[in-house]
Short mmCIF file of C-alpha atoms and ligand atoms in Angstrom, two decimals:
data_model
loop_
_atom_site.label_atom_id
_atom_site.label_comp_id
_atom_site.label_asym_id
_atom_site.label_seq_id
_atom_site.Cartn_x
_atom_site.Cartn_y
_atom_site.Cartn_z
CA MET A 980 -59.24 -135.31 170.64
CA SER A 981 -62.19 -133.24 171.12
CA PHE A 982 -62.31 -129.78 170.41
CA ALA A 983 -65.50 -129.02 171.10
CA ILE A 984 -65.60 -126.65 174.39
CA SER A 985 -62.67 -124.59 172.89
CA SER A 986 -64.92 -124.22 169.72
CA GLU A 987 -67.76 -122.79 171.54
CA LEU A 988 -65.61 -120.73 173.40
CA PHE A 989 -64.02 -119.45 170.45
CA GLU A 990 -67.49 -118.41 169.19
CA LYS A 991 -68.39 -116.60 172.20
CA ALA A 992 -64.71 -114.77 172.07
CA LYS A 993 -65.42 -113.78 168.58
CA LYS A 994 -68.92 -111.80 169.47
CA VAL A 995 -66.70 -109.48 171.85
CA ILE A 996 -62.97 -109.39 170.72
CA PRO A 997 -61.77 -109.27 167.15
CA GLY A 998 -61.37 -112.78 165.47
CA GLY A 999 -61.81 -114.12 168.82
CA VAL A 1000 -58.16 -113.31 169.97
CA ASN A 1001 -56.00 -110.67 171.63
CA SER A 1002 -53.10 -111.26 169.24
CA PRO A 1003 -53.75 -112.25 165.48
CA VAL A 1004 -51.41 -115.25 165.23
CA ARG A 1005 -52.98 -116.77 167.88
CA ALA A 1006 -55.90 -116.86 165.93
CA CYS A 1007 -53.95 -120.40 163.89
CA ARG A 1008 -55.70 -118.66 160.53
CA SER A 1009 -52.77 -119.38 158.73
CA VAL A 1010 -52.62 -123.24 160.01
CA GLY A 1011 -56.37 -123.77 158.97
CA CYS A 1012 -57.99 -124.59 162.50
CA ASP A 1013 -59.02 -122.82 165.48
CA PRO A 1014 -57.74 -121.99 168.71
CA VAL A 1015 -57.70 -124.16 171.08
CA PHE A 1016 -58.10 -122.15 174.48
CA ILE A 1017 -55.93 -123.08 177.22
CA THR A 1018 -56.80 -122.94 180.75
CA ARG A 1019 -53.55 -124.48 182.72
CA ALA A 1020 -49.84 -125.17 182.46
CA SER A 1021 -47.04 -126.50 184.48
CA GLY A 1022 -43.98 -127.09 183.24
CA ALA A 1023 -43.95 -128.16 179.57
CA THR A 1024 -47.64 -129.24 179.68
CA LEU A 1025 -50.26 -127.39 178.57
CA TRP A 1026 -54.29 -128.35 179.35
CA ASP A 1027 -56.74 -126.91 177.04
CA ALA A 1028 -60.73 -126.18 177.93
CA ASP A 1029 -61.18 -129.79 176.59
CA GLY A 1030 -58.79 -131.26 178.92
CA ASN A 1031 -56.66 -132.03 176.05
CA GLU A 1032 -52.73 -132.46 177.05
CA TYR A 1033 -49.87 -130.78 174.94
CA VAL A 1034 -45.72 -130.76 175.28
CA ASP A 1035 -45.81 -127.44 174.61
CA PHE A 1036 -42.98 -125.70 171.91
CA VAL A 1037 -44.62 -122.21 171.91
CA GLY A 1038 -43.37 -121.30 175.75
CA SER A 1039 -46.16 -118.10 175.26
CA TRP A 1040 -43.76 -117.10 172.13
CA GLY A 1041 -40.75 -117.32 173.92
CA PRO A 1042 -40.80 -116.13 178.21
CA MET A 1043 -41.37 -119.55 179.75
CA ILE A 1044 -37.75 -120.57 179.18
CA MET A 1045 -38.22 -122.41 182.66
CA GLY A 1046 -41.39 -123.60 181.93
CA HIS A 1047 -44.77 -123.09 182.91
CA ALA A 1048 -46.04 -122.08 186.58
CA HIS A 1049 -42.33 -122.48 187.93
CA PRO A 1050 -42.88 -122.80 191.78
CA GLN A 1051 -40.27 -120.08 192.29
CA ILE A 1052 -41.66 -117.32 190.11
CA ILE A 1053 -45.19 -118.22 191.61
CA GLU A 1054 -44.12 -117.86 194.96
CA ALA A 1055 -42.56 -114.60 194.12
CA VAL A 1056 -45.30 -113.22 192.01
CA VAL A 1057 -47.81 -114.26 194.85
CA ARG A 1058 -45.84 -112.63 197.60
CA ALA A 1059 -45.54 -109.27 196.05
CA ALA A 1060 -49.34 -109.36 195.45
CA GLY A 1061 -49.62 -109.24 199.13
CA SER A 1062 -48.43 -106.12 199.48
CA GLY A 1063 -50.07 -104.65 196.47
CA THR A 1064 -50.00 -104.73 193.27
CA SER A 1065 -49.40 -101.34 191.46
CA PHE A 1066 -48.14 -97.94 192.89
CA GLY A 1067 -47.39 -95.82 190.41
CA ALA A 1068 -44.37 -94.94 192.58
CA PRO A 1069 -40.50 -96.13 191.89
CA THR A 1070 -39.95 -99.23 194.08
CA PRO A 1071 -36.93 -101.46 195.32
CA ALA A 1072 -38.05 -104.56 192.80
CA GLU A 1073 -37.53 -102.24 189.97
CA ILE A 1074 -33.36 -101.56 190.97
CA ASP A 1075 -33.06 -104.93 191.46
CA LEU A 1076 -34.21 -106.09 188.31
CA ALA A 1077 -32.67 -103.29 186.50
CA ALA A 1078 -29.01 -104.05 188.05
CA MET A 1079 -29.43 -107.63 186.89
CA VAL A 1080 -29.81 -106.68 183.63
CA VAL A 1081 -27.02 -104.29 183.41
CA GLU A 1082 -24.91 -106.94 184.94
CA ALA A 1083 -25.98 -109.38 182.52
CA LEU A 1084 -25.87 -107.65 179.21
CA PRO A 1085 -22.09 -106.05 178.45
CA ALA A 1086 -23.70 -103.23 176.22
CA VAL A 1087 -26.26 -102.18 178.69
CA GLU A 1088 -25.04 -99.35 181.51
CA LYS A 1089 -28.94 -98.16 181.89
CA VAL A 1090 -32.25 -99.80 181.53
CA ARG A 1091 -35.84 -98.21 181.39
CA PHE A 1092 -38.96 -100.87 182.00
CA VAL A 1093 -41.77 -100.84 179.65
CA ASN A 1094 -44.93 -103.45 179.21
CA SER A 1095 -43.84 -105.11 175.86
CA GLY A 1096 -41.29 -105.47 172.85
CA THR A 1097 -43.34 -103.44 171.24
CA GLU A 1098 -42.95 -100.23 173.98
CA ALA A 1099 -39.40 -101.10 174.18
CA THR A 1100 -38.44 -100.93 170.39
CA MET A 1101 -40.92 -98.13 169.55
CA SER A 1102 -38.91 -96.35 172.55
CA ALA A 1103 -35.60 -96.98 171.32
CA ILE A 1104 -36.02 -95.71 167.70
CA ARG A 1105 -37.36 -92.69 169.10
CA LEU A 1106 -34.43 -92.45 171.60
CA ALA A 1107 -31.94 -92.91 168.52
CA ARG A 1108 -33.74 -90.39 166.38
CA GLY A 1109 -33.89 -87.91 169.58
CA TYR A 1110 -29.99 -88.64 170.06
CA THR A 1111 -29.04 -88.17 166.52
CA GLY A 1112 -31.41 -85.79 165.07
CA LYS A 1113 -31.84 -88.05 162.01
CA LYS A 1114 -35.27 -89.37 161.04
CA VAL A 1115 -34.17 -92.91 159.04
CA VAL A 1116 -34.67 -96.27 160.65
CA VAL A 1117 -33.29 -99.06 158.55
CA LYS A 1118 -34.56 -102.40 159.50
CA PHE A 1119 -34.56 -105.94 157.56
CA ASP A 1120 -37.33 -107.53 155.90
CA GLY A 1121 -38.86 -110.43 157.74
CA CYS A 1122 -37.58 -108.91 160.93
CA TYR A 1123 -40.62 -107.86 163.41
CA HIS A 1124 -40.09 -105.55 165.98
CA GLY A 1125 -43.66 -104.90 167.44
CA HIS A 1126 -46.89 -103.34 165.88
CA ALA A 1127 -45.68 -99.38 166.24
CA ASP A 1128 -46.33 -98.10 163.17
CA SER A 1129 -42.74 -96.95 162.24
CA PHE A 1130 -42.17 -100.81 161.52
CA LEU A 1131 -45.25 -102.35 160.02
CA VAL A 1132 -43.45 -102.41 156.82
CA LYS A 1133 -42.59 -105.99 155.64
CA ALA A 1134 -42.87 -107.29 159.21
CA GLY A 1135 -42.28 -110.56 160.29
CA SER A 1136 -44.22 -112.38 162.87
CA GLY A 1137 -48.10 -111.42 162.81
CA VAL A 1138 -48.09 -109.45 159.50
CA LEU A 1139 -46.31 -111.84 157.32
CA THR A 1140 -48.05 -114.70 158.65
CA LEU A 1141 -51.32 -113.04 157.95
CA GLY A 1142 -49.54 -111.77 154.20
CA ILE A 1143 -50.63 -108.23 154.66
CA PRO A 1144 -47.03 -106.57 153.66
CA GLY A 1145 -47.22 -103.29 156.06
CA SER A 1146 -50.73 -102.52 157.76
CA PRO A 1147 -53.73 -99.78 156.81
CA GLY A 1148 -53.47 -96.90 159.43
CA VAL A 1149 -49.98 -96.90 158.77
CA PRO A 1150 -49.86 -93.27 157.52
CA GLU A 1151 -47.29 -93.04 154.41
CA GLU A 1152 -45.39 -89.91 156.63
CA ILE A 1153 -44.30 -92.34 159.08
CA VAL A 1154 -43.14 -95.64 157.15
CA LYS A 1155 -41.34 -92.85 154.16
CA ASN A 1156 -38.79 -92.86 157.32
CA THR A 1157 -38.18 -96.79 157.60
CA ILE A 1158 -36.46 -98.78 155.03
CA SER A 1159 -36.53 -102.47 154.93
CA ILE A 1160 -33.72 -104.19 153.10
CA PRO A 1161 -32.76 -108.05 152.82
CA TYR A 1162 -31.66 -109.81 156.38
CA ASN A 1163 -27.80 -111.20 155.67
CA ASP A 1164 -26.89 -109.11 152.72
CA GLU A 1165 -23.79 -106.80 153.30
CA GLN A 1166 -23.77 -105.33 149.91
CA VAL A 1167 -27.26 -103.75 150.29
CA LEU A 1168 -26.42 -103.16 153.87
CA GLU A 1169 -23.42 -101.27 153.03
CA THR A 1170 -24.97 -99.48 149.94
CA THR A 1171 -27.73 -98.20 152.12
CA LEU A 1172 -25.81 -97.33 155.25
CA ARG A 1173 -23.54 -95.14 153.08
CA ASP A 1174 -25.87 -93.64 150.84
CA LYS A 1175 -25.48 -90.07 151.92
CA LYS A 1176 -29.11 -88.81 151.30
CA LEU A 1177 -30.61 -91.19 153.98
CA ASP A 1178 -30.48 -88.82 157.21
CA ILE A 1179 -30.40 -92.44 159.26
CA ALA A 1180 -30.75 -92.41 162.67
CA CYS A 1181 -30.76 -96.28 163.15
CA VAL A 1182 -30.42 -99.83 162.37
CA ILE A 1183 -32.83 -102.09 164.08
CA VAL A 1184 -32.10 -105.81 163.70
CA GLU A 1185 -32.98 -109.12 165.12
CA PRO A 1186 -29.53 -110.67 165.69
CA VAL A 1187 -30.68 -113.90 165.03
CA ALA A 1188 -33.77 -113.50 163.44
CA GLY A 1189 -36.89 -115.16 164.82
CA ASN A 1190 -40.17 -113.98 162.99
CA MET A 1191 -39.63 -115.33 159.98
CA GLY A 1192 -38.86 -118.64 161.26
CA CYS A 1193 -35.31 -118.70 162.67
CA ILE A 1194 -32.74 -117.63 160.68
CA PRO A 1195 -29.30 -117.03 162.09
CA PRO A 1196 -27.23 -114.36 161.13
CA GLU A 1197 -24.39 -115.55 158.16
CA PRO A 1198 -20.84 -115.29 159.49
CA GLY A 1199 -19.49 -112.06 159.71
CA PHE A 1200 -23.08 -110.15 158.97
CA LEU A 1201 -23.36 -108.86 162.59
CA GLN A 1202 -19.51 -108.01 162.72
CA LYS A 1203 -20.14 -105.78 159.28
CA LEU A 1204 -23.41 -104.20 160.82
CA ARG A 1205 -21.61 -103.41 164.07
CA SER A 1206 -18.28 -101.63 162.03
CA LEU A 1207 -20.41 -99.71 159.55
CA THR A 1208 -22.50 -97.91 161.86
CA SER A 1209 -19.62 -97.20 164.30
CA GLU A 1210 -18.21 -95.74 161.42
CA LEU A 1211 -20.79 -93.85 160.06
CA GLY A 1212 -22.41 -92.50 163.61
CA ILE A 1213 -25.50 -94.73 163.17
CA VAL A 1214 -27.33 -95.96 166.67
CA LEU A 1215 -26.93 -99.90 166.03
CA ILE A 1216 -30.22 -101.47 167.93
CA PHE A 1217 -30.07 -105.39 168.85
CA ASP A 1218 -33.64 -106.09 169.23
CA GLU A 1219 -33.45 -108.87 171.63
CA VAL A 1220 -36.66 -109.14 172.54
CA ILE A 1221 -36.45 -113.08 171.87
CA THR A 1222 -32.61 -113.54 172.15
CA GLY A 1223 -32.30 -111.73 175.56
CA PHE A 1224 -31.65 -114.23 178.24
CA ARG A 1225 -32.20 -116.75 175.80
CA LEU A 1226 -29.25 -117.65 173.67
CA ALA A 1227 -27.06 -117.01 176.73
CA TYR A 1228 -27.55 -115.06 180.27
CA GLY A 1229 -26.03 -112.55 178.34
CA GLY A 1230 -28.19 -112.55 175.51
CA ALA A 1231 -27.12 -112.17 171.64
CA GLN A 1232 -24.61 -109.75 172.20
CA GLN A 1233 -22.84 -111.87 174.94
CA TYR A 1234 -22.97 -115.01 172.25
CA TYR A 1235 -21.67 -113.28 169.51
CA ASN A 1236 -19.50 -110.92 171.05
CA ILE A 1237 -20.92 -107.86 169.49
CA LEU A 1238 -21.70 -104.79 171.17
CA PRO A 1239 -24.96 -102.64 170.36
CA ASP A 1240 -25.58 -98.95 171.26
CA LEU A 1241 -29.30 -99.75 172.24
CA THR A 1242 -30.95 -103.44 173.42
CA CYS A 1243 -34.46 -104.31 173.42
CA LEU A 1244 -35.85 -106.89 175.81
CA GLY A 1245 -39.10 -108.45 176.62
CA LYS A 1246 -40.30 -111.84 177.18
CA ILE A 1247 -38.17 -113.88 179.62
CA ILE A 1248 -37.30 -110.72 181.61
CA GLY A 1249 -40.87 -110.71 183.05
CA GLY A 1250 -41.05 -114.48 183.95
CA GLY A 1251 -44.53 -114.29 181.76
CA LEU A 1252 -45.70 -111.51 183.29
CA PRO A 1253 -45.93 -107.93 180.82
CA VAL A 1254 -42.37 -106.55 180.86
CA GLY A 1255 -40.31 -104.86 178.03
CA ALA A 1256 -37.44 -102.97 178.62
CA TYR A 1257 -34.72 -100.93 176.47
CA GLY A 1258 -31.12 -99.87 177.93
CA GLY A 1259 -27.88 -99.24 176.21
CA LYS A 1260 -24.76 -96.96 176.98
CA ALA A 1261 -25.38 -94.20 179.69
CA GLU A 1262 -24.95 -91.36 177.11
CA ILE A 1263 -27.52 -92.25 175.32
CA MET A 1264 -29.99 -93.37 177.82
CA ASN A 1265 -29.40 -90.25 179.82
CA CYS A 1266 -31.24 -88.64 177.23
CA VAL A 1267 -34.32 -89.99 178.33
CA ALA A 1268 -37.01 -88.13 180.15
CA PRO A 1269 -36.68 -86.78 183.13
CA ASP A 1270 -33.17 -86.84 182.67
CA GLY A 1271 -33.19 -85.74 179.02
CA PRO A 1272 -35.61 -84.51 176.55
CA VAL A 1273 -36.60 -87.60 174.74
CA TYR A 1274 -40.13 -88.12 176.15
CA GLN A 1275 -41.39 -92.06 177.24
CA ALA A 1276 -43.44 -93.00 180.28
CA GLY A 1277 -45.79 -95.91 181.53
CA THR A 1278 -48.53 -96.33 183.97
CA LEU A 1279 -47.31 -100.15 184.85
CA SER A 1280 -43.96 -99.67 183.82
CA GLY A 1281 -41.76 -101.43 186.57
CA ASN A 1282 -44.87 -103.09 187.79
CA PRO A 1283 -44.00 -104.68 191.31
CA LEU A 1284 -45.95 -107.73 190.50
CA ALA A 1285 -43.76 -108.13 187.14
CA MET A 1286 -40.67 -106.74 188.46
CA ALA A 1287 -40.71 -109.78 190.91
CA ALA A 1288 -41.17 -112.41 188.47
CA GLY A 1289 -38.54 -111.32 186.43
CA ILE A 1290 -36.19 -111.23 189.44
CA ALA A 1291 -37.25 -114.84 189.99
CA ALA A 1292 -36.96 -116.07 186.33
CA LEU A 1293 -33.60 -114.11 185.89
CA ARG A 1294 -32.15 -115.88 189.07
CA LEU A 1295 -33.44 -119.50 187.74
CA LEU A 1296 -31.44 -118.67 184.71
CA GLN A 1297 -28.00 -117.89 187.19
CA GLN A 1298 -28.12 -121.69 187.73
CA PRO A 1299 -24.95 -123.00 187.01
CA ARG A 1300 -24.38 -124.67 183.41
CA PHE A 1301 -28.12 -124.37 182.46
CA TYR A 1302 -27.38 -122.49 179.14
CA GLN A 1303 -25.05 -125.43 178.39
CA GLU A 1304 -27.51 -128.22 179.43
CA LEU A 1305 -30.17 -126.37 177.25
CA GLU A 1306 -27.89 -126.28 174.68
CA ALA A 1307 -26.89 -129.99 174.67
CA LYS A 1308 -30.72 -131.06 174.95
CA SER A 1309 -31.81 -128.68 171.90
CA ALA A 1310 -28.85 -130.00 169.70
CA ALA A 1311 -29.58 -133.29 170.15
CA PHE A 1312 -33.15 -132.82 169.78
CA ALA A 1313 -32.80 -130.77 166.86
CA GLU A 1314 -30.26 -133.40 165.20
CA ARG A 1315 -32.92 -136.42 165.96
CA LEU A 1316 -35.63 -133.77 163.69
CA ILE A 1317 -32.87 -133.93 161.08
CA GLU A 1318 -32.22 -137.64 160.91
CA VAL A 1319 -36.41 -138.17 160.92
CA ALA A 1320 -36.75 -136.11 158.15
CA ALA A 1321 -33.85 -137.58 156.26
CA ARG A 1322 -35.53 -141.14 156.89
CA VAL A 1323 -38.84 -140.11 155.95
CA GLY A 1324 -37.30 -138.31 152.45
CA ILE A 1325 -39.34 -134.95 153.23
CA PRO A 1326 -37.20 -131.75 152.30
CA VAL A 1327 -36.58 -129.67 155.74
CA GLN A 1328 -34.30 -127.23 156.58
CA LEU A 1329 -33.94 -127.12 160.16
CA ASN A 1330 -32.46 -123.48 161.39
CA ARG A 1331 -31.28 -123.53 165.00
CA VAL A 1332 -29.21 -121.11 167.35
CA GLY A 1333 -29.13 -122.25 170.88
CA SER A 1334 -32.97 -123.49 172.49
CA MET A 1335 -34.85 -121.68 169.40
CA MET A 1336 -35.59 -123.45 166.05
CA THR A 1337 -37.70 -123.95 163.03
CA ALA A 1338 -38.39 -126.88 160.67
CA PHE A 1339 -38.95 -125.06 156.97
CA PHE A 1340 -40.76 -127.27 154.46
CA THR A 1341 -38.33 -126.21 151.72
CA ALA A 1342 -35.21 -127.98 149.85
CA THR A 1343 -33.61 -124.30 149.89
CA LYS A 1344 -31.19 -123.32 152.73
CA VAL A 1345 -33.22 -120.58 154.54
CA THR A 1346 -31.09 -117.19 155.09
CA ASP A 1347 -33.63 -114.68 154.17
CA PHE A 1348 -37.17 -113.17 154.04
CA THR A 1349 -37.13 -114.28 150.18
CA SER A 1350 -36.06 -117.82 150.78
CA ALA A 1351 -38.04 -117.93 154.01
CA MET A 1352 -41.05 -117.36 151.42
CA LEU A 1353 -40.30 -120.45 149.64
CA ALA A 1354 -41.40 -123.04 152.37
CA ASP A 1355 -44.30 -124.83 151.87
CA THR A 1356 -46.94 -123.28 154.31
CA GLU A 1357 -49.86 -125.45 153.50
CA ARG A 1358 -47.51 -128.58 154.51
CA TYR A 1359 -46.92 -126.49 157.77
CA ALA A 1360 -50.87 -126.30 158.40
CA ARG A 1361 -50.96 -130.03 157.94
CA HIS A 1362 -48.01 -130.81 160.19
CA TYR A 1363 -49.19 -128.26 162.71
CA ARG A 1364 -52.38 -129.97 163.21
CA GLN A 1365 -51.40 -133.71 162.78
CA MET A 1366 -48.71 -132.49 165.96
CA LEU A 1367 -51.43 -130.72 167.94
CA ALA A 1368 -53.89 -133.94 167.52
CA GLY A 1369 -51.28 -136.18 168.43
CA GLY A 1370 -50.48 -133.73 171.98
CA ILE A 1371 -47.67 -131.55 170.67
CA TYR A 1372 -48.23 -127.95 170.78
CA LEU A 1373 -46.49 -126.18 167.99
CA ALA A 1374 -46.59 -122.25 166.90
CA PRO A 1375 -49.30 -121.72 164.71
CA SER A 1376 -47.10 -120.41 161.92
CA GLN A 1377 -44.24 -121.47 159.31
CA PHE A 1378 -42.68 -118.24 160.30
CA GLU A 1379 -42.23 -118.50 163.96
CA VAL A 1380 -39.99 -120.58 166.42
CA ALA A 1381 -40.33 -123.80 168.40
CA PHE A 1382 -38.40 -123.08 171.48
CA ILE A 1383 -36.70 -125.76 173.77
CA SER A 1384 -37.52 -124.91 177.81
CA ALA A 1385 -35.27 -126.37 180.85
CA ALA A 1386 -38.87 -127.98 181.49
CA GLN A 1387 -39.23 -130.23 178.62
CA SER A 1388 -38.36 -134.09 179.68
CA GLU A 1389 -36.33 -136.77 177.92
CA ARG A 1390 -39.92 -138.45 177.39
CA ASP A 1391 -41.47 -135.12 176.08
CA LEU A 1392 -38.96 -134.99 173.24
CA ASP A 1393 -38.98 -138.61 172.46
CA ASN A 1394 -43.03 -137.99 172.12
CA ALA A 1395 -42.48 -134.73 170.22
CA VAL A 1396 -39.60 -136.74 167.74
CA LYS A 1397 -42.02 -139.71 167.88
CA MET A 1398 -45.12 -137.44 166.17
CA THR A 1399 -42.81 -136.02 163.94
CA GLU A 1400 -41.87 -139.01 162.60
CA TRP A 1401 -45.64 -139.59 162.22
CA SER A 1402 -46.58 -136.45 160.89
CA PHE A 1403 -43.65 -136.29 158.36
CA LYS A 1404 -44.95 -139.84 156.92
CA LYS A 1405 -48.55 -138.81 156.53
CA LEU A 1406 -47.13 -135.22 154.63
CA VAL A 1407 -45.34 -137.61 152.14
CA GLU A 1408 -47.91 -140.19 151.78
CA LYS A 1409 -50.27 -136.90 150.65
P1 LIG B 1215 -44.75 -107.87 171.86
O1 LIG B 1215 -45.22 -106.15 171.74
O2 LIG B 1215 -45.47 -108.66 171.58
O3 LIG B 1215 -44.14 -108.13 173.71
O4 LIG B 1215 -43.11 -107.83 171.76
C1 LIG B 1215 -43.38 -107.77 170.01
C2 LIG B 1215 -41.87 -108.26 169.38
C3 LIG B 1215 -40.33 -107.40 169.78
N1 LIG B 1215 -39.29 -108.05 169.19
C4 LIG B 1215 -39.23 -109.07 168.49
C5 LIG B 1215 -37.72 -109.71 168.40
C6 LIG B 1215 -40.79 -109.97 168.87
O5 LIG B 1215 -40.36 -111.37 168.45
C7 LIG B 1215 -41.63 -109.33 169.02
C8 LIG B 1215 -42.89 -110.31 169.45
N2 LIG B 1215 -42.73 -111.63 169.03
C9 LIG B 1215 -44.30 -112.23 168.73
C10 LIG B 1215 -43.78 -113.54 168.10
N3 LIG B 1215 -42.90 -113.99 167.44
C11 LIG B 1215 -45.39 -112.02 169.34
C12 LIG B 1215 -46.17 -113.22 169.16
C13 LIG B 1215 -47.41 -112.09 168.95
O6 LIG B 1215 -47.64 -111.14 168.44
O7 LIG B 1215 -48.71 -112.78 169.62
#
């Protein structure tokens, strides 16, 4: 494979864009190579500027559950574009997508659209603080909720991959109101939430962690979180930017049957266009301007093209048996990877929930940030480069997830398993 044109493009990009990328993890720093520049995608296939072809397991970090350039999504966006691209005024499509989200998510009575997952979570914690009159936000080590100041303490994706614990530019006055505790630790959770000295407004959690690699909630953890926050009058926020419409049509809240007070969404609900959303109990959402005093706004919120893409995407997810078939495909693929690792004799922990999974290069069970940090990131980097050379496009970080989509064919998955076995064998050879 030649990456000559991508390398040229990267040099050009670095002259005008910090690091040559518009999001740090894309720079592939933690996997020891330069990024390839993608020019086209269709279904489960990506093509880069050198014409190399890849089976895609990143799916634009989650949105592309239906695969790339799905004809019905493209057709919806093209049709919408023909009527104009942005009005800064309410449109019928916003009502349609909002109604679909409310219909799908058991804990959401009202929803506000924004333009990214970060905007969704940033707005949700402001709302929780405004609604409760309290200040402290509790999050979990290794969970990532976007790059708003309040979250950049032991964040997961991006910051963790770059090894920057928190970030310069975030005033400590902000982060002193953010507490980060270990994921899956009920003991510390209870002690923290019951600490009378803490003026806790909300807890925000990835119901399945996806930004320190895939880490499922331990049995009972989410139930404990729900019962404690209900008892103590703390707003429970599910950050479902990844899990929303990924684990089930009703997201993690349907999958685990746990109802948060607020839900944050992104990725899939935009069908690949920039959409985020936060929603929840009407009693809380009615505190959002202009109904209530909690301010939040956005020029392109509810953009007609993004709404059209989101509506088309969710309609495709309503197909009967969509999630059962995706689960069967994901489970079978994960099982084959586990078998390959055992056959080759390489220590790998394969964490999976539904169609999101991570192969951690470690012999230790991965249940939280500390155990995730034991993974061999050098070995992952070699694996990433070997798989890329073999036409398999993985996340350029050990601390992200691989996604199965409706578009990967049996042949694609067979190729990925074969390449994985080849790469694992090279890794154990040294
Ligand atoms: P965005 O602002 O990137 O749309 O969403 C932030 C966000 C919020 N919550 C969760 C659970 C998320 O996973 C994310 C963003 N995810 C990362 C990858 N895991 C985006 C990739 C990137 O930063 O380039």
